[in-house]
Coordinates of C-alpha atoms in Angstrom, one line a residue:
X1 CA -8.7 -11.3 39.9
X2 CA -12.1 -11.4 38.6
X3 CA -12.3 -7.5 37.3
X4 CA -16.0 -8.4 34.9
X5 CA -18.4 -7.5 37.9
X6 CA -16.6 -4.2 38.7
X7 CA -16.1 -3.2 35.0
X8 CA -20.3 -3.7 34.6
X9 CA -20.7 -1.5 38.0
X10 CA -18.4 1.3 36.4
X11 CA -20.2 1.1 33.1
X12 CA -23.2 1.2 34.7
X13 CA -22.9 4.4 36.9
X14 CA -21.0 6.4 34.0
X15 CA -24.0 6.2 31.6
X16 CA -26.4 6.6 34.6
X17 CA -24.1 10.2 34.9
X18 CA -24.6 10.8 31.4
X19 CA -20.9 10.5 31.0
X20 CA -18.5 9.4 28.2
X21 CA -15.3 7.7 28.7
X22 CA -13.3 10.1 27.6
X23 CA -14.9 12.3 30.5
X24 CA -14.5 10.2 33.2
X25 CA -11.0 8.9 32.3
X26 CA -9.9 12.2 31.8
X27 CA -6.5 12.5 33.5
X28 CA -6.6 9.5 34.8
X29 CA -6.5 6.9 32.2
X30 CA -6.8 6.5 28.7
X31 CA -10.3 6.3 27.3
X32 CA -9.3 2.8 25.6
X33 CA -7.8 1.7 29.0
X34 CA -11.5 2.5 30.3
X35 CA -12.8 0.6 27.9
X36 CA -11.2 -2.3 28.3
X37 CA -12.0 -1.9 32.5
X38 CA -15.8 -1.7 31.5
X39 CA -14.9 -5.1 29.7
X40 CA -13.4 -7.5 31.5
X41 CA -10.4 -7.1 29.8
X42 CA -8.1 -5.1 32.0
X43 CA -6.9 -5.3 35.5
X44 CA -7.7 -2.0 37.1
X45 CA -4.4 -0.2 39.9
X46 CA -6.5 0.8 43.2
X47 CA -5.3 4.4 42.8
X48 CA -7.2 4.6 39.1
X49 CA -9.9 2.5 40.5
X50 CA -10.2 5.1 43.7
X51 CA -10.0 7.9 41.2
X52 CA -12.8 6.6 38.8
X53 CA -14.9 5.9 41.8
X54 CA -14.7 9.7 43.6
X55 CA -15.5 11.0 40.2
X56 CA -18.4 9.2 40.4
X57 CA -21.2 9.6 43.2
X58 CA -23.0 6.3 44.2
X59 CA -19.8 3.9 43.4
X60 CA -18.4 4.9 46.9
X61 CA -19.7 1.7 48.4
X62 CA -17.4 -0.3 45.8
X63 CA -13.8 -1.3 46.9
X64 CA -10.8 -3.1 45.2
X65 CA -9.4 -5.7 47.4
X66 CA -5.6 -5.3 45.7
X67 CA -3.1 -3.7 48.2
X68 CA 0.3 -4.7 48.6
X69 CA 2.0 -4.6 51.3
X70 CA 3.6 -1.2 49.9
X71 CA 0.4 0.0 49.0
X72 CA -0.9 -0.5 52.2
X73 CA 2.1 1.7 53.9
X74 CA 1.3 4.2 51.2
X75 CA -2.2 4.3 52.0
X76 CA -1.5 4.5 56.0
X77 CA 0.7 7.1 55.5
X78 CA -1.6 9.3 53.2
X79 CA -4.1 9.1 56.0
X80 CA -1.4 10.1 58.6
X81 CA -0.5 13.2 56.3
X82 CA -3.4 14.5 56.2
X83 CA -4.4 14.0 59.7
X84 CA -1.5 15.8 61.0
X85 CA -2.0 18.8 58.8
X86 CA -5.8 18.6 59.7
X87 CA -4.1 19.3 63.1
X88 CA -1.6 21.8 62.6
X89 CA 1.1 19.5 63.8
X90 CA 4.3 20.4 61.2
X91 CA 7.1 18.2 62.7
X92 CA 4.6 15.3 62.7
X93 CA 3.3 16.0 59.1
X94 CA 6.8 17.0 57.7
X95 CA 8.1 13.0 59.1
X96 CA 5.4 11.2 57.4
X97 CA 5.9 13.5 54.4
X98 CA 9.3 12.5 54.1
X99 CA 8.7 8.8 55.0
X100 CA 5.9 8.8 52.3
X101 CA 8.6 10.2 49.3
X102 CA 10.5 7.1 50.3
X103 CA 8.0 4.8 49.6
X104 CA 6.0 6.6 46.3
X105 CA 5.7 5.0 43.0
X106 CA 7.5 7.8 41.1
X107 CA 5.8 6.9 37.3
X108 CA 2.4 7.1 39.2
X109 CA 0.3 10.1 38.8
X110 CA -1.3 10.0 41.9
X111 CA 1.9 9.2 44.2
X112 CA 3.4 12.3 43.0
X113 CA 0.2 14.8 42.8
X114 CA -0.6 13.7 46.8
X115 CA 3.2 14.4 47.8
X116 CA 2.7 17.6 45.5
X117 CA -0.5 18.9 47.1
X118 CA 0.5 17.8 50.9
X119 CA 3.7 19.7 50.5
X120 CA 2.4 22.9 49.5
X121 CA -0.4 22.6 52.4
X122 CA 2.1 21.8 54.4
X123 CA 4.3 25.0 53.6
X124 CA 1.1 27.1 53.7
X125 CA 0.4 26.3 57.3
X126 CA 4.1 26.6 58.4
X127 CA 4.3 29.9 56.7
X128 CA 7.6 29.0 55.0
X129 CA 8.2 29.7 51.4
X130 CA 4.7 30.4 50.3
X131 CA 5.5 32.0 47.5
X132 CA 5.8 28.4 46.4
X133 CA 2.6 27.2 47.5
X134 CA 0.5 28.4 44.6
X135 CA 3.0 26.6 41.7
X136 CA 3.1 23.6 43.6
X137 CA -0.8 23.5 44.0
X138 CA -0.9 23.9 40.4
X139 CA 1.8 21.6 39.2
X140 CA 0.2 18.6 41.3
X141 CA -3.8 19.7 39.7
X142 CA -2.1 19.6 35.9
X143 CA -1.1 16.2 36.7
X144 CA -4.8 14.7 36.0
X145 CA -6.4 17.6 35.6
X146 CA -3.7 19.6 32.2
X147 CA -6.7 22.1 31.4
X148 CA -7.8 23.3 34.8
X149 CA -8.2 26.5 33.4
X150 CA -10.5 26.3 30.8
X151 CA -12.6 24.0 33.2
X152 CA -12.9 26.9 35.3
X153 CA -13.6 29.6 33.1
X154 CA -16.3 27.6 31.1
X155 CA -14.2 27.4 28.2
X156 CA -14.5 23.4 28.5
X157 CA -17.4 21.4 30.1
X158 CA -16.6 20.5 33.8
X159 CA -15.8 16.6 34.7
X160 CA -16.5 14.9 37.8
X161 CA -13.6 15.8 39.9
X162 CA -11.9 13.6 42.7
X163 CA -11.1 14.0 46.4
X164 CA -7.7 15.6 45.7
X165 CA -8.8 17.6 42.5
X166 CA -11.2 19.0 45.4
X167 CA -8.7 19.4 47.8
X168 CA -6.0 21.1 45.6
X169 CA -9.2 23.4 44.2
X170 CA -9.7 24.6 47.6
X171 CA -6.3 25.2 48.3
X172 CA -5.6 27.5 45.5
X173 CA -8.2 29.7 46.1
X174 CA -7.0 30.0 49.8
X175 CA -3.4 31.0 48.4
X176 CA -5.0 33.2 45.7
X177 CA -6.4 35.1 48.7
X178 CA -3.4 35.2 50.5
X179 CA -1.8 36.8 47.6
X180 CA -4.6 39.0 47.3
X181 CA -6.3 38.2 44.7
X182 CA -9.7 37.6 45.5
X183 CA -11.6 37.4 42.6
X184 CA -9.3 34.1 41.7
X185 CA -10.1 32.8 44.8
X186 CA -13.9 33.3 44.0
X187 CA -14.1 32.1 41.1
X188 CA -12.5 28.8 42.4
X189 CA -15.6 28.5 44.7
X190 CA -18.1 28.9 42.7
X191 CA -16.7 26.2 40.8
X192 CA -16.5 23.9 43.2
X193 CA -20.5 25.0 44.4
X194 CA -21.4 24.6 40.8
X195 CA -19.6 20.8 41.1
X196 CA -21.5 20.1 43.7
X197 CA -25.0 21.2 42.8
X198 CA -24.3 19.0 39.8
X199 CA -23.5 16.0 41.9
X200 CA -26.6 16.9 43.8
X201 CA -25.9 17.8 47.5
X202 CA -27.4 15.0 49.1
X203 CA -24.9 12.7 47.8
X204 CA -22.2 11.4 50.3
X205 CA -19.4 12.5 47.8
X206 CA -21.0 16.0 47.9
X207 CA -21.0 15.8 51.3
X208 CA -17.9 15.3 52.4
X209 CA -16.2 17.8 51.0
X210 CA -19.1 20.8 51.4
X211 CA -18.3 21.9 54.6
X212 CA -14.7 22.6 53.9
X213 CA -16.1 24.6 50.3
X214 CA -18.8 26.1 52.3
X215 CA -16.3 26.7 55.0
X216 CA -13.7 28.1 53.0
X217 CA -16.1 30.5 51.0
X218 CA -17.3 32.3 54.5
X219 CA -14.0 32.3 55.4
X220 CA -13.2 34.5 52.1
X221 CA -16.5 36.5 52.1
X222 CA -15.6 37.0 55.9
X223 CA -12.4 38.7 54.6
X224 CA -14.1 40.8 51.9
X225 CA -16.4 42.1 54.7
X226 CA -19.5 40.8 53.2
X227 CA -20.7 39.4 56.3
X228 CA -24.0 38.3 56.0
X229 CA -23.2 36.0 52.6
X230 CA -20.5 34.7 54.8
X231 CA -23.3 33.6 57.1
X232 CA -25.6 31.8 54.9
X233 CA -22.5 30.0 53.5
X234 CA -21.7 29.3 57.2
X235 CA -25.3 27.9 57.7
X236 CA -25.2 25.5 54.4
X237 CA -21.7 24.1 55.8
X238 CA -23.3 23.5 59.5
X239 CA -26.4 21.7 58.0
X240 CA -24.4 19.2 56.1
X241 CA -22.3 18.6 59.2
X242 CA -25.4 17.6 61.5
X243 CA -27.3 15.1 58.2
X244 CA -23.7 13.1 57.9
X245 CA -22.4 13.5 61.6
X246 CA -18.8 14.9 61.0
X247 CA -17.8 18.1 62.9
X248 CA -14.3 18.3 62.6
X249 CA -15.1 21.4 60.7
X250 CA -18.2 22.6 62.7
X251 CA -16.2 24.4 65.3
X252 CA -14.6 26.6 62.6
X253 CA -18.1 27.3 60.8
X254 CA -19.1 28.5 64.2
X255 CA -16.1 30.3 64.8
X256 CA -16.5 32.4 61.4
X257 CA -20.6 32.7 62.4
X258 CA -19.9 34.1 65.2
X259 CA -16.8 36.7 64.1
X260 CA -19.6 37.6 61.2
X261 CA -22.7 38.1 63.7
X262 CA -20.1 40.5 66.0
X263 CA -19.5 42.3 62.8
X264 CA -22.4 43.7 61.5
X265 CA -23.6 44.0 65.3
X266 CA -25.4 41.3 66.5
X267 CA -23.4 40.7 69.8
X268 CA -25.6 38.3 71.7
X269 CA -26.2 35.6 69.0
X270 CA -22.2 36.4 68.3
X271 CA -21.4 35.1 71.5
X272 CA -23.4 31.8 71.6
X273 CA -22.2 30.7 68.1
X274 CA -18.9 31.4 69.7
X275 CA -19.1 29.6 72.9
X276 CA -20.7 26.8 71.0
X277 CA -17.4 26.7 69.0
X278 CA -15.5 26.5 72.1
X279 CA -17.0 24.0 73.7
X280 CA -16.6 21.9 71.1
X281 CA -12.8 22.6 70.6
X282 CA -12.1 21.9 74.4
X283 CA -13.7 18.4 74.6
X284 CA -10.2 17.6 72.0
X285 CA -7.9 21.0 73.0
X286 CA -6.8 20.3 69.2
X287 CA -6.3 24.3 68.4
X288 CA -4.9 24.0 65.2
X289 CA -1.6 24.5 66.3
X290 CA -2.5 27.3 68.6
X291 CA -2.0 27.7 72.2
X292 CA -5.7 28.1 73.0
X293 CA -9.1 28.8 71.5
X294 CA -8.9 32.4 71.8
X295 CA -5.6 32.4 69.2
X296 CA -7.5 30.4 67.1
X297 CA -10.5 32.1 67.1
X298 CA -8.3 35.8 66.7
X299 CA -6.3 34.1 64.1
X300 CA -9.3 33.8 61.5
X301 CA -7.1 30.9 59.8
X302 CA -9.1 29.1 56.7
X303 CA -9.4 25.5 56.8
X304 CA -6.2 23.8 54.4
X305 CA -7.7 19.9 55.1
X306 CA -10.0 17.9 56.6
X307 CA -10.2 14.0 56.7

């Protein structure tokens, strides 16, 4: 497989970031395996590639055309995971979960830190052993990302982080304020806002994951009663859904809008962000695993994933 082209491309975009190898490949691959990408000279796996590529916006648009048949399977089922934790729907999740162990590459990073992460969501939204969620979370972010902790506290300059570096972010912070410990969880979100101002929001990287950080945040500053941050933060994540066109996290934005607006006693704009929200969620009747929109909207849930 001719690997020169995409090896330039790489190159290309990482000194256009201002990034070295040993940045980029950080947790992923070694810097000399990099190098030899950027060459020519090495034959790149399409879960490094896809990792290198979401730590780098504007190389979204380049693909690896390398699956195997097992791959492929992998792949579908990753998508089916998440979809059916997107929805609330356990039994459906927990079958794909299990299906997806079966097929795994066990010596692969990824493999094991997507089973990691999904599990732990998955146990978060089931409300079953959660005092697991947070080590799992973590466990499956050390795998690529060892020193997490000194990227967050500033100790170490921030990298480009991918999709599920994202995702497992996000997820912490929602089980740090579970356990009550809010100040963990915001720190994690200003974090990820930092990451994203750095990627510059009008990228579509940025984009798709800034609803569910902007999301996330109102959800938290909701929580602390600090209602009218929660609002702005509610506002950012329903602009980004209108310029790209995905709303499967509009109805929530609206749903926390319009608890925020009732709060601090705006009644009348309350209800029209909250009617908006439920129009929306009746055109599917996907609740989230609740009987109706009024449970959902009551049950003031954060968002765990989004496709």
């Amino acid at each position: 497989m001719p690997t020169y082209g995409m090896g330039d491309a790489i190159r290309e975009m990482r000194n256009r970031l201002g990034c070295t190898q040993e940045e980029l490949s950080y947790g992923i691959c070694t810097a000399g395996t990099l190098s030899r990408i950027e060459n020519g000279r090495a034959v790149v796996s399409k879960q490094v590639f896809e990792a290198l590529c979401s730590r780098m916006p504007g190389l979204h648009h380049v693909w690896v055309a390398c699956d195997t048949k097992v791959e492929m399977l992998r792949s579908r089922l990753c998508k089916q995971i998440l979809h059916e934790l997107e929805f609330h729907r356990l039994r459906e999740a927990k079958a794909a979960i299990d299906q997806y162990r079966i097929v795994k590459n066990d010596k692969n990073i990824f493999c094991r830190q997507f089973e990691g992460y999904t599990t732990a969501i998955y146990h978060a939204i089931a409300k079953e052993d959660e005092e697991y969620t947070l080590p799992m979370l973590k466990q499956a972010l050390s795998l690529t990302l060892p020193d997490y902790k000194e990227r967050l506290s500033g100790a170490k300059k921030s990298i480009m982080l991918t999709y599920d570096e994202i995702y497992i972010f996000i997820n912490m912070a929602i089980a740090y304020a579970k356990h009550q410990d809010a100040d963990a969880a915001f720190s994690i979100f200003y974090f990820l806002k930092r990451h994203m101002e750095k990627q510059g929001l009008e990228t579509i990287e940025a984009m798709k994951t800034a609803p569910m950080i902007f999301g996330n945040l109102a959800w938290l500053l909701e929580k602390a009663g600090r209602f009218q941050e929660a609002v702005r933060q509610c506002e950012n994540g329903i602009q980004i859904c209108h310029i790209t066109g995905k709303y499967a996290i509009l109805p929530h934005l609206l749903c926390i809008k319009a608890r925020c607006m009732a709060a601090v006693g705006n009644h009348r704009t309350a209800v029209k962000f909250r009617r908006q929200a439920e129009s929306i969620l009746d055109v599917t009747e996907e609740y989230r695993g609740y009987g109706s929109f009024e449970e959902l909207y009551k049950a003031r849930e954060p968002i765990y994933v989004t496709l």
